Short mmCIF file of C-alpha atoms and ligand atoms in Angstrom, two decimals:
data_model
loop_
_atom_site.label_atom_id
_atom_site.label_comp_id
_atom_site.label_asym_id
_atom_site.label_seq_id
_atom_site.Cartn_x
_atom_site.Cartn_y
_atom_site.Cartn_z
CA MET I 260 -36.57 -105.48 -8.10
CA LEU I 261 -37.12 -102.25 -5.62
CA PRO I 262 -40.65 -102.72 -3.59
CA ILE I 263 -43.10 -100.18 -5.11
CA ASP I 264 -44.43 -98.60 -2.13
CA LYS I 265 -45.58 -95.08 -0.90
CA GLU I 266 -42.16 -93.82 -0.27
CA THR I 267 -40.89 -94.54 -4.03
CA LYS I 268 -44.11 -94.06 -5.78
CA PRO I 269 -46.16 -92.29 -7.08
CA VAL I 270 -43.89 -90.27 -9.56
CA SER I 271 -46.77 -87.95 -9.64
CA ARG I 272 -45.54 -86.27 -6.29
CA ILE I 273 -45.28 -82.46 -6.26
CA SER I 274 -41.55 -81.57 -6.62
CA ASN I 275 -41.58 -77.71 -7.36
CA ILE I 276 -44.47 -75.10 -7.46
CA HIS I 277 -43.52 -71.52 -8.68
CA ALA I 278 -45.87 -68.44 -9.14
CA ARG I 279 -45.01 -65.85 -11.59
CA ARG I 280 -46.79 -62.37 -12.30
CA VAL I 281 -48.60 -62.50 -15.66
CA TRP I 282 -51.15 -60.02 -17.24
CA ASP I 283 -54.89 -60.33 -17.82
CA SER I 284 -57.22 -58.99 -20.49
CA ARG I 285 -57.84 -55.58 -18.81
CA GLY I 286 -54.06 -55.21 -18.49
CA ASN I 287 -53.97 -56.07 -14.70
CA PRO I 288 -51.59 -58.05 -13.15
CA SER I 289 -52.60 -61.93 -12.36
CA VAL I 290 -51.08 -64.94 -11.00
CA GLU I 291 -49.59 -67.70 -13.09
CA VAL I 292 -48.71 -71.06 -11.10
CA GLU I 293 -46.91 -74.03 -12.44
CA VAL I 294 -46.61 -77.20 -10.66
CA ARG I 295 -43.73 -79.58 -11.27
CA LEU I 296 -44.13 -83.39 -10.55
CA GLU I 297 -41.18 -85.81 -9.63
CA SER I 298 -41.83 -87.38 -13.41
CA GLY I 299 -41.13 -84.00 -14.83
CA ALA I 300 -44.86 -83.71 -15.60
CA LEU I 301 -45.99 -79.70 -15.56
CA GLY I 302 -49.30 -78.22 -14.92
CA ARG I 303 -49.77 -74.42 -15.27
CA ALA I 304 -52.83 -72.26 -14.79
CA ILE I 305 -53.62 -68.44 -14.37
CA ALA I 306 -56.38 -66.59 -11.85
CA PRO I 307 -59.11 -64.87 -13.75
CA ALA I 308 -60.48 -61.79 -12.02
CA GLY I 309 -63.93 -60.53 -11.81
CA ALA I 310 -65.55 -57.00 -11.74
CA SER I 311 -69.03 -57.34 -10.76
CA ARG I 312 -68.06 -59.59 -7.41
CA GLY I 313 -70.34 -61.46 -5.04
CA THR I 314 -69.53 -60.14 -1.46
CA ARG I 315 -69.30 -63.75 -0.21
CA GLU I 316 -66.82 -64.99 -3.00
CA ALA I 317 -62.93 -65.61 -2.62
CA ILE I 318 -61.30 -62.71 -2.18
CA ASP I 319 -57.91 -61.97 -4.33
CA LEU I 320 -55.06 -60.71 -2.45
CA ARG I 321 -53.68 -57.33 -4.11
CA ASP I 322 -50.87 -55.37 -2.94
CA GLY I 323 -53.17 -52.23 -2.57
CA GLY I 324 -51.03 -48.62 -2.69
CA SER I 325 -50.74 -46.26 -5.87
CA ALA I 326 -48.43 -48.77 -7.83
CA LEU I 327 -50.43 -50.54 -10.53
CA LYS I 328 -53.83 -49.25 -9.41
CA GLY I 329 -53.25 -51.06 -6.22
CA MET I 330 -53.65 -54.24 -8.24
CA GLY I 331 -50.06 -55.61 -7.83
CA VAL I 332 -49.99 -59.47 -6.90
CA GLY I 333 -46.53 -59.29 -4.87
CA ARG I 334 -48.42 -60.82 -1.77
CA ALA I 335 -50.34 -63.54 -3.94
CA LEU I 336 -47.36 -64.44 -5.22
CA ALA I 337 -45.35 -64.89 -1.92
CA SER I 338 -48.56 -66.65 -1.16
CA VAL I 339 -47.61 -69.42 -3.30
CA ASN I 340 -44.18 -69.47 -3.43
CA ASP I 341 -43.31 -69.27 0.38
CA VAL I 342 -46.24 -70.83 1.90
CA ILE I 343 -48.47 -73.18 -0.30
CA ALA I 344 -45.36 -74.36 -2.01
CA PRO I 345 -43.80 -75.97 1.11
CA ALA I 346 -46.87 -77.46 2.31
CA LEU I 347 -47.72 -79.05 -1.20
CA THR I 348 -44.61 -80.50 -2.26
CA GLY I 349 -44.40 -84.10 -1.58
CA LEU I 350 -48.13 -84.38 -2.02
CA ASP I 351 -49.77 -86.88 -4.67
CA ALA I 352 -50.93 -84.18 -7.67
CA GLU I 353 -53.43 -87.29 -8.54
CA ASP I 354 -55.24 -86.83 -5.24
CA GLN I 355 -56.78 -83.26 -6.21
CA ALA I 356 -58.93 -83.34 -2.58
CA VAL I 357 -55.75 -83.60 -0.70
CA ALA I 358 -53.78 -80.96 -2.06
CA ASP I 359 -56.95 -78.66 -2.19
CA ASP I 360 -57.46 -79.75 1.70
CA ALA I 361 -53.80 -78.76 2.20
CA ILE I 362 -54.50 -75.38 1.06
CA LEU I 363 -57.55 -74.91 2.52
CA ALA I 364 -55.60 -75.92 6.00
CA LEU I 365 -53.32 -72.83 5.27
CA ASP I 366 -56.01 -70.17 5.48
CA THR I 367 -58.58 -70.41 7.77
CA SER I 368 -60.21 -66.88 7.17
CA SER I 369 -63.72 -66.90 5.86
CA LEU I 370 -63.10 -65.80 1.96
CA LYS I 371 -59.48 -66.77 1.41
CA GLN I 372 -58.25 -63.40 2.11
CA THR I 373 -55.14 -64.81 4.09
CA LEU I 374 -53.55 -66.46 1.08
CA GLY I 375 -55.67 -64.84 -1.98
CA GLY I 376 -58.54 -66.71 -3.86
CA ASN I 377 -55.83 -65.63 -7.05
CA ALA I 378 -53.14 -67.55 -5.37
CA THR I 379 -55.21 -70.58 -4.57
CA VAL I 380 -57.32 -71.18 -7.62
CA ALA I 381 -53.95 -70.72 -10.03
CA THR I 382 -52.25 -73.63 -7.74
CA SER I 383 -55.26 -75.75 -7.47
CA LEU I 384 -55.92 -75.61 -11.14
CA ALA I 385 -52.55 -76.28 -11.95
CA VAL I 386 -52.15 -79.41 -9.66
CA LEU I 387 -55.13 -80.89 -11.86
CA HIS I 388 -53.17 -79.79 -14.98
CA ALA I 389 -49.99 -81.42 -13.66
CA ALA I 390 -51.84 -84.81 -12.57
CA ALA I 391 -53.47 -85.00 -16.34
CA ALA I 392 -50.36 -84.16 -17.88
CA GLU I 393 -48.76 -87.23 -15.72
CA ALA I 394 -51.63 -89.41 -16.62
CA GLY I 395 -51.10 -88.48 -20.38
CA LYS I 396 -54.64 -87.27 -20.75
CA PRO I 397 -56.07 -83.88 -21.90
CA LEU I 398 -57.29 -82.12 -18.93
CA TRP I 399 -61.17 -82.79 -19.98
CA ARG I 400 -60.52 -86.63 -19.82
CA HIS I 401 -58.61 -86.49 -16.76
CA ALA I 402 -61.30 -84.66 -14.66
CA ALA I 403 -64.06 -86.73 -16.34
CA ASP I 404 -62.10 -89.94 -15.02
CA HIS I 405 -60.92 -88.51 -11.75
CA TYR I 406 -64.49 -87.34 -10.71
CA GLY I 407 -66.34 -90.23 -12.83
CA CYS I 408 -68.23 -88.06 -15.14
CA THR I 409 -69.42 -88.50 -18.37
CA PRO I 410 -67.89 -85.76 -20.89
CA SER I 411 -70.19 -83.81 -22.83
CA LEU I 412 -69.33 -80.77 -24.89
CA PRO I 413 -71.13 -77.91 -23.03
CA LEU I 414 -74.17 -75.60 -24.25
CA PRO I 415 -72.66 -72.29 -24.78
CA GLU I 416 -74.01 -68.94 -23.40
CA ILE I 417 -72.37 -65.97 -25.57
CA GLN I 418 -72.52 -62.04 -24.98
CA ILE I 419 -73.75 -59.91 -27.83
CA PHE I 420 -73.87 -56.55 -25.76
CA GLY I 421 -72.12 -55.89 -22.50
CA GLY I 422 -73.50 -53.35 -19.58
CA GLY I 423 -73.45 -52.93 -16.14
CA ALA I 424 -69.79 -53.04 -14.66
CA HIS I 425 -68.52 -54.19 -17.88
CA ALA I 426 -69.50 -51.21 -20.38
CA GLY I 427 -69.24 -48.35 -17.79
CA ARG I 428 -72.76 -48.81 -16.54
CA ARG I 429 -74.04 -47.58 -19.74
CA VAL I 430 -76.83 -49.95 -19.49
CA ASP I 431 -78.05 -51.18 -16.29
CA ILE I 432 -78.25 -54.84 -17.05
CA GLN I 433 -74.61 -56.63 -17.39
CA ASP I 434 -75.02 -59.14 -20.31
CA PHE I 435 -77.14 -59.66 -23.22
CA MET I 436 -76.42 -63.04 -24.47
CA ILE I 437 -77.63 -65.67 -26.85
CA MET I 438 -77.93 -69.38 -26.74
CA VAL I 439 -78.37 -71.70 -29.67
CA PRO I 440 -80.11 -74.58 -28.11
CA GLY I 441 -81.66 -75.73 -31.59
CA ALA I 442 -78.18 -76.22 -32.97
CA SER I 443 -77.00 -79.78 -33.54
CA SER I 444 -73.23 -79.17 -32.96
CA PHE I 445 -70.96 -76.87 -30.85
CA ASP I 446 -69.42 -75.75 -34.37
CA GLU I 447 -73.03 -74.89 -35.70
CA VAL I 448 -73.37 -72.60 -32.26
CA MET I 449 -70.15 -70.78 -33.23
CA GLU I 450 -71.47 -69.91 -36.89
CA VAL I 451 -74.75 -68.60 -35.88
CA THR I 452 -73.28 -66.51 -32.81
CA ASN I 453 -70.65 -65.09 -35.69
CA GLU I 454 -74.09 -63.97 -37.79
CA VAL I 455 -75.78 -62.57 -34.75
CA TYR I 456 -72.96 -60.84 -33.26
CA PHE I 457 -72.29 -58.63 -36.48
CA ALA I 458 -75.84 -58.17 -37.43
CA ALA I 459 -76.24 -56.82 -33.99
CA GLY I 460 -73.05 -54.82 -34.83
CA ASP I 461 -74.63 -53.63 -38.20
CA ILE I 462 -77.95 -52.46 -36.73
CA MET I 463 -76.40 -50.53 -33.63
CA ALA I 464 -73.95 -48.76 -36.14
CA SER I 465 -76.68 -47.54 -38.45
CA ARG I 466 -78.66 -46.41 -35.47
CA GLY I 467 -75.88 -44.83 -33.95
CA LYS I 468 -75.90 -46.97 -31.00
CA MET I 469 -72.66 -48.09 -31.14
CA ALA I 470 -69.80 -47.06 -28.52
CA GLY I 471 -67.23 -49.91 -28.79
CA VAL I 472 -66.62 -53.04 -27.57
CA ALA I 473 -66.95 -53.76 -23.63
CA ASP I 474 -65.09 -55.93 -21.18
CA GLU I 475 -66.15 -59.32 -22.38
CA GLY I 476 -65.88 -58.37 -26.06
CA GLY I 477 -69.62 -57.94 -26.63
CA TRP I 478 -70.86 -54.47 -28.00
CA TRP I 479 -70.79 -51.55 -25.95
CA PRO I 480 -74.03 -49.91 -26.61
CA VAL I 481 -75.65 -46.38 -26.24
CA PHE I 482 -79.41 -47.53 -26.00
CA ASP I 483 -81.83 -45.45 -23.96
CA SER I 484 -83.45 -48.13 -22.22
CA ASN I 485 -82.65 -51.78 -21.23
CA GLU I 486 -85.71 -52.71 -23.22
CA GLU I 487 -84.06 -51.17 -26.48
CA ALA I 488 -81.18 -53.76 -26.33
CA LEU I 489 -83.87 -56.44 -25.92
CA GLU I 490 -85.50 -55.26 -28.96
CA THR I 491 -82.04 -54.55 -30.96
CA LEU I 492 -81.07 -58.32 -30.12
CA VAL I 493 -84.48 -59.65 -31.33
CA ALA I 494 -83.73 -57.63 -34.57
CA ALA I 495 -80.06 -59.03 -34.92
CA ILE I 496 -81.30 -62.41 -34.47
CA GLU I 497 -83.93 -61.76 -37.28
CA LYS I 498 -81.28 -59.95 -39.75
CA ALA I 499 -79.18 -62.94 -39.01
CA GLY I 500 -82.08 -64.84 -40.69
CA GLU I 501 -83.03 -66.79 -37.67
CA THR I 502 -86.64 -66.62 -36.06
CA PRO I 503 -86.01 -65.75 -32.37
CA GLY I 504 -87.27 -68.41 -30.04
CA GLU I 505 -86.66 -71.50 -32.43
CA ARG I 506 -82.65 -72.24 -33.15
CA VAL I 507 -81.62 -69.09 -31.02
CA VAL I 508 -82.84 -67.73 -27.39
CA ILE I 509 -81.97 -65.02 -25.42
CA SER I 510 -80.16 -65.31 -22.08
CA LEU I 511 -79.71 -62.45 -19.75
CA ASP I 512 -77.38 -61.66 -16.93
CA ILE I 513 -79.22 -59.31 -14.78
CA ALA I 514 -76.28 -58.74 -12.28
CA ALA I 515 -79.03 -57.10 -9.86
CA SER I 516 -76.70 -56.69 -6.94
CA GLU I 517 -74.93 -54.13 -9.16
CA PHE I 518 -77.99 -51.83 -8.95
CA GLY I 519 -79.53 -52.73 -5.78
CA ARG I 520 -79.11 -53.57 -2.28
CA ASN I 521 -81.81 -54.27 0.73
CA GLY I 522 -84.66 -54.67 -1.85
CA ARG I 523 -84.30 -51.35 -3.40
CA TYR I 524 -83.22 -51.48 -7.05
CA ARG I 525 -82.19 -48.36 -8.97
CA LEU I 526 -82.04 -48.41 -13.03
CA ALA I 527 -79.84 -45.61 -13.86
CA LEU I 528 -80.52 -45.34 -17.61
CA GLU I 529 -84.14 -45.18 -17.18
CA ASP I 530 -83.96 -43.35 -13.92
CA ARG I 531 -86.29 -45.63 -12.24
CA GLU I 532 -86.19 -46.73 -8.66
CA MET I 533 -88.39 -50.06 -7.71
CA ASP I 534 -88.69 -52.17 -4.93
CA SER I 535 -87.90 -56.07 -5.28
CA GLY I 536 -91.69 -56.84 -6.42
CA GLU I 537 -91.53 -54.26 -9.02
CA LEU I 538 -88.24 -55.60 -10.32
CA VAL I 539 -89.77 -59.11 -10.47
CA GLN I 540 -92.71 -57.79 -12.29
CA MET I 541 -90.72 -55.75 -14.80
CA LEU I 542 -88.12 -58.99 -15.23
CA GLY I 543 -91.65 -61.01 -15.90
CA GLY I 544 -92.89 -58.69 -18.37
CA TRP I 545 -89.71 -59.31 -20.28
CA LEU I 546 -89.93 -62.73 -20.07
CA ASP I 547 -93.45 -62.60 -21.68
CA ALA I 548 -92.34 -60.34 -24.46
CA TYR I 549 -89.06 -61.62 -25.39
CA PRO I 550 -87.49 -65.35 -26.40
CA ILE I 551 -85.46 -65.37 -22.87
CA ALA I 552 -84.85 -68.93 -21.58
CA SER I 553 -82.29 -68.24 -19.04
CA ILE I 554 -81.64 -65.48 -16.75
CA GLU I 555 -78.97 -64.58 -14.08
CA ASP I 556 -79.22 -63.12 -10.67
CA PRO I 557 -82.63 -61.42 -11.64
CA VAL I 558 -82.55 -59.91 -8.01
CA GLY I 559 -79.73 -58.81 -5.76
CA GLU I 560 -77.40 -61.46 -3.57
CA ASP I 561 -79.39 -60.17 -0.41
CA ASP I 562 -82.75 -60.62 -1.70
CA THR I 563 -83.78 -64.33 -0.63
CA ASP I 564 -87.49 -63.25 -0.70
CA GLY I 565 -87.28 -61.95 -4.50
CA MET I 566 -85.22 -65.03 -5.26
CA ILE I 567 -87.63 -67.33 -4.03
CA GLU I 568 -90.54 -65.53 -5.37
CA PHE I 569 -88.92 -65.06 -8.89
CA THR I 570 -88.36 -68.79 -9.04
CA ARG I 571 -91.57 -69.88 -7.84
CA ARG I 572 -93.48 -67.57 -10.50
CA PHE I 573 -90.72 -68.16 -13.41
CA GLY I 574 -88.83 -71.23 -12.64
CA GLY I 575 -91.14 -73.52 -14.41
CA ARG I 576 -90.30 -71.75 -17.87
CA VAL I 577 -86.70 -70.35 -17.62
CA GLN I 578 -83.51 -71.09 -16.00
CA ILE I 579 -82.78 -69.12 -13.16
CA ILE I 580 -78.99 -68.81 -12.37
CA GLY I 581 -77.35 -67.99 -9.08
CA ASP I 582 -73.90 -66.33 -9.92
CA ASP I 583 -73.44 -63.43 -7.02
CA TYR I 584 -76.50 -65.08 -5.11
CA LEU I 585 -74.61 -68.16 -4.77
CA VAL I 586 -71.04 -67.49 -5.33
CA THR I 587 -69.91 -71.21 -6.58
CA ASN I 588 -70.83 -72.47 -2.45
CA ALA I 589 -72.19 -75.79 -2.40
CA GLY I 590 -73.90 -75.18 1.08
CA LEU I 591 -75.34 -72.09 -0.71
CA VAL I 592 -76.76 -74.19 -3.31
CA SER I 593 -78.29 -76.82 -0.92
CA GLU I 594 -80.15 -73.96 1.09
CA ALA I 595 -81.36 -72.08 -2.11
CA ALA I 596 -82.64 -75.96 -3.41
CA ALA I 597 -84.34 -76.45 -0.39
CA GLN I 598 -85.79 -72.63 -0.24
CA GLY I 599 -86.93 -73.07 -3.95
CA ALA I 600 -84.37 -70.05 -5.07
CA CYS I 601 -83.03 -70.64 -8.36
CA ASN I 602 -82.88 -73.84 -10.58
CA ALA I 603 -79.19 -73.40 -11.74
CA VAL I 604 -75.82 -72.44 -10.48
CA LEU I 605 -72.97 -70.43 -12.08
CA VAL I 606 -69.57 -72.14 -11.32
CA LYS I 607 -66.73 -69.76 -11.38
CA VAL I 608 -63.54 -71.65 -10.01
CA ASN I 609 -62.09 -68.62 -8.42
CA GLN I 610 -65.41 -67.36 -6.64
CA ALA I 611 -64.66 -70.93 -4.56
CA GLY I 612 -61.04 -70.71 -4.90
CA THR I 613 -60.19 -74.41 -5.35
CA VAL I 614 -60.88 -76.86 -7.99
CA SER I 615 -62.64 -79.53 -5.34
CA GLU I 616 -65.02 -76.97 -3.91
CA SER I 617 -66.15 -76.12 -7.40
CA VAL I 618 -66.71 -79.46 -8.29
CA ALA I 619 -68.54 -79.95 -4.85
CA THR I 620 -70.63 -77.15 -6.16
CA PHE I 621 -71.20 -78.67 -9.37
CA ARG I 622 -72.38 -82.11 -7.82
CA THR I 623 -74.50 -80.45 -5.53
CA ALA I 624 -76.49 -78.46 -8.36
CA MET I 625 -76.79 -81.85 -10.47
CA ASP I 626 -77.99 -83.59 -7.58
CA ALA I 627 -80.80 -81.21 -7.13
CA GLY I 628 -81.73 -81.77 -10.92
CA TRP I 629 -80.59 -77.94 -11.47
CA GLY I 630 -78.13 -76.51 -14.20
CA ALA I 631 -74.73 -75.84 -13.80
CA ILE I 632 -73.07 -73.43 -16.15
CA VAL I 633 -68.89 -73.13 -15.85
CA SER I 634 -68.11 -69.47 -16.27
CA ALA I 635 -65.30 -67.14 -17.01
CA ARG I 636 -64.77 -63.94 -15.14
CA SER I 637 -64.54 -60.52 -17.45
CA GLY I 638 -60.89 -60.57 -16.59
CA GLU I 639 -59.63 -63.40 -18.09
CA THR I 640 -56.61 -64.89 -19.77
CA GLU I 641 -55.36 -67.44 -22.68
CA ASP I 642 -55.97 -69.90 -19.93
CA VAL I 643 -58.41 -72.35 -20.99
CA SER I 644 -58.85 -74.87 -18.08
CA ILE I 645 -62.82 -73.88 -18.12
CA SER I 646 -63.47 -75.40 -21.50
CA HIS I 647 -61.80 -78.99 -20.26
CA LEU I 648 -63.84 -78.50 -16.68
CA ALA I 649 -67.23 -77.75 -18.26
CA THR I 650 -66.56 -80.74 -21.04
CA GLY I 651 -64.93 -83.19 -18.42
CA LEU I 652 -67.48 -82.67 -15.61
CA GLY I 653 -70.20 -83.16 -18.59
CA GLY I 654 -73.99 -82.11 -18.91
CA GLY I 655 -73.33 -78.71 -18.57
CA GLN I 656 -73.28 -75.08 -20.17
CA LEU I 657 -70.18 -72.41 -20.58
CA LYS I 658 -70.28 -68.99 -20.32
CA VAL I 659 -67.22 -67.16 -21.58
CA GLY I 660 -68.29 -63.79 -22.45
CA SER I 661 -68.51 -62.83 -26.15
CA PHE I 662 -67.31 -63.83 -29.52
CA THR I 663 -64.46 -61.36 -30.20
CA ARG I 664 -61.06 -61.08 -28.16
CA SER I 665 -58.38 -63.78 -27.75
CA GLU I 666 -59.02 -64.53 -24.01
CA ARG I 667 -62.71 -65.70 -25.33
CA MET I 668 -62.04 -67.29 -28.11
CA ALA I 669 -59.41 -69.11 -26.65
CA LYS I 670 -62.16 -70.99 -24.96
CA TRP I 671 -64.33 -71.50 -27.62
CA ASN I 672 -61.32 -72.77 -30.10
CA GLU I 673 -60.58 -75.31 -27.18
CA CYS I 674 -63.84 -76.64 -27.13
CA LEU I 675 -63.69 -77.11 -31.05
CA ARG I 676 -60.41 -78.91 -30.47
CA ILE I 677 -62.34 -80.95 -27.83
CA GLN I 678 -64.87 -81.74 -30.27
CA ASP I 679 -62.53 -83.31 -32.42
CA GLU I 680 -60.95 -85.62 -30.02
CA LEU I 681 -64.52 -86.49 -28.33
CA GLY I 682 -66.83 -86.31 -31.28
CA ALA I 683 -69.53 -84.12 -32.42
CA ASP I 684 -72.38 -86.24 -31.03
CA SER I 685 -70.76 -85.56 -27.65
CA TYR I 686 -72.40 -82.12 -27.58
CA VAL I 687 -75.31 -81.53 -25.08
CA ALA I 688 -77.12 -79.46 -27.34
CA GLY I 689 -80.30 -77.98 -25.90
CA GLN I 690 -80.75 -80.61 -23.38
CA PRO I 691 -79.80 -78.26 -20.53
CA LEU I 692 -82.72 -76.20 -21.31
CA SER I 693 -85.21 -78.83 -21.48
CA ASN I 694 -87.20 -77.74 -18.35
CA THR I 695 -87.51 -74.49 -19.77
CA TRP I 696 -90.54 -73.07 -22.18
CA TRP I 697 -88.06 -73.59 -25.00
CA GLY I 698 -87.41 -77.50 -23.80
CA LYS I 699 -91.12 -77.99 -23.58
CA LYS I 700 -92.11 -76.15 -26.80
CA ASN I 701 -89.37 -78.48 -28.67
CA ARG I 702 -90.60 -81.92 -26.68
CA LYS I 703 -93.76 -80.88 -28.05
CA ASN I 704 -92.99 -80.48 -31.63
CA ASN I 705 -90.71 -83.76 -31.65
CA ALA I 706 -93.89 -85.73 -29.99
CA ALA I 707 -96.18 -84.34 -32.69
P1 PGA V 943 -67.22 -60.91 -13.35
O1 PGA V 943 -68.74 -60.75 -13.56
O2 PGA V 943 -67.02 -59.04 -13.68
O3 PGA V 943 -67.30 -60.54 -11.66
O4 PGA V 943 -66.46 -61.72 -13.98
C1 PGA V 943 -69.02 -62.08 -14.41
C2 PGA V 943 -70.96 -62.63 -14.50
O5 PGA V 943 -71.50 -61.47 -13.69
O6 PGA V 943 -71.14 -63.23 -14.84
ZN1 ZN V 944 -72.99 -63.00 -13.35
#
């Protein structure tokens, strides 16, 4: 018998990596990577693309010029095929950290602009898929085993209206979403969301407020104020037969970096300019008036004082998520936790650029007692890796956009398939919101 050592084993060694151009939900080019192992196992992943990006996130490498609106990915494909592939060939795909470190060693730039975050993220995810295939496990199970996590189905955040950069800036606020923490299964969340989504559509159509569908599948509204969106959302929840704040709550992504810099903010829709203190005050008024349990990027990515002040005032009652503010960076999460800024982080794998860095961010958040929300981008594809990551890492939440369009529904539907494998009782339900007013109210009700 041949001795089994590192020379002849593992069969999980990477034998081939290939990148091809595919197209995303906006019709823009994207990078798909296939990683093949010596055993024949195959992993495949596609890079997503943001529209309201943080300035400190990994940068996609695009070709520029006039063709394809400058969005070509020829250079990113070359990064994978000519630079990353030779360096990763022969490595053990089961050691994700080694593969990711090898990628990082090839790009010492600050924001992965040498190789391109689109090249690195698709490769890194494809390695994880290949290792899962080799192990004969679904990706969520492989991720849970590999990272020593207890898998659970995530609590979804689902967009009803799009705004900001996703709807021609017709309203300033980017995402008006619902969460259904009071539902006892993932399946029930889907059902309630369907009712609220179409109730919102009916109300908007009857009031002449409907312009179409925004980037992430939510309704594209023609509201006269940002608060009209909140009022309409409350009306939609009621029309769906729900009491706002009971089973269903509101979640907002303010994406304030899109309308503010240096502590000055301009709400174009209402023709109002304000400083950081006034923005915090205005949002605080919304928290008093509407059943909002979660709010993302309430101030700009450069407004540290504003985020600390917002968290000091409202962190005891709502989830405060840093997206552009933290850009899936473990170091920034640690720093923010020490400062008392935010109490949750959005985890976008392509913001970090590799799986290992994203998992480090997720863990740092969990260790700090924070929430962690695995998230899609506004430019998406049929790739469902994030449904598996959110489940495999456990304890988390999932933000995917709205409740229409297949690049969104693919992620929700994948969670339903996982639910069948994992069991309906593996759903975290409202647990991630336990430190918000919603969680406190329900604890009291349950105790009574
Ligand atoms: P994106 O934004 O357009 O950059 O993907 C989504 C978000 O802000 O959560
Ligand atoms: Zn965001």
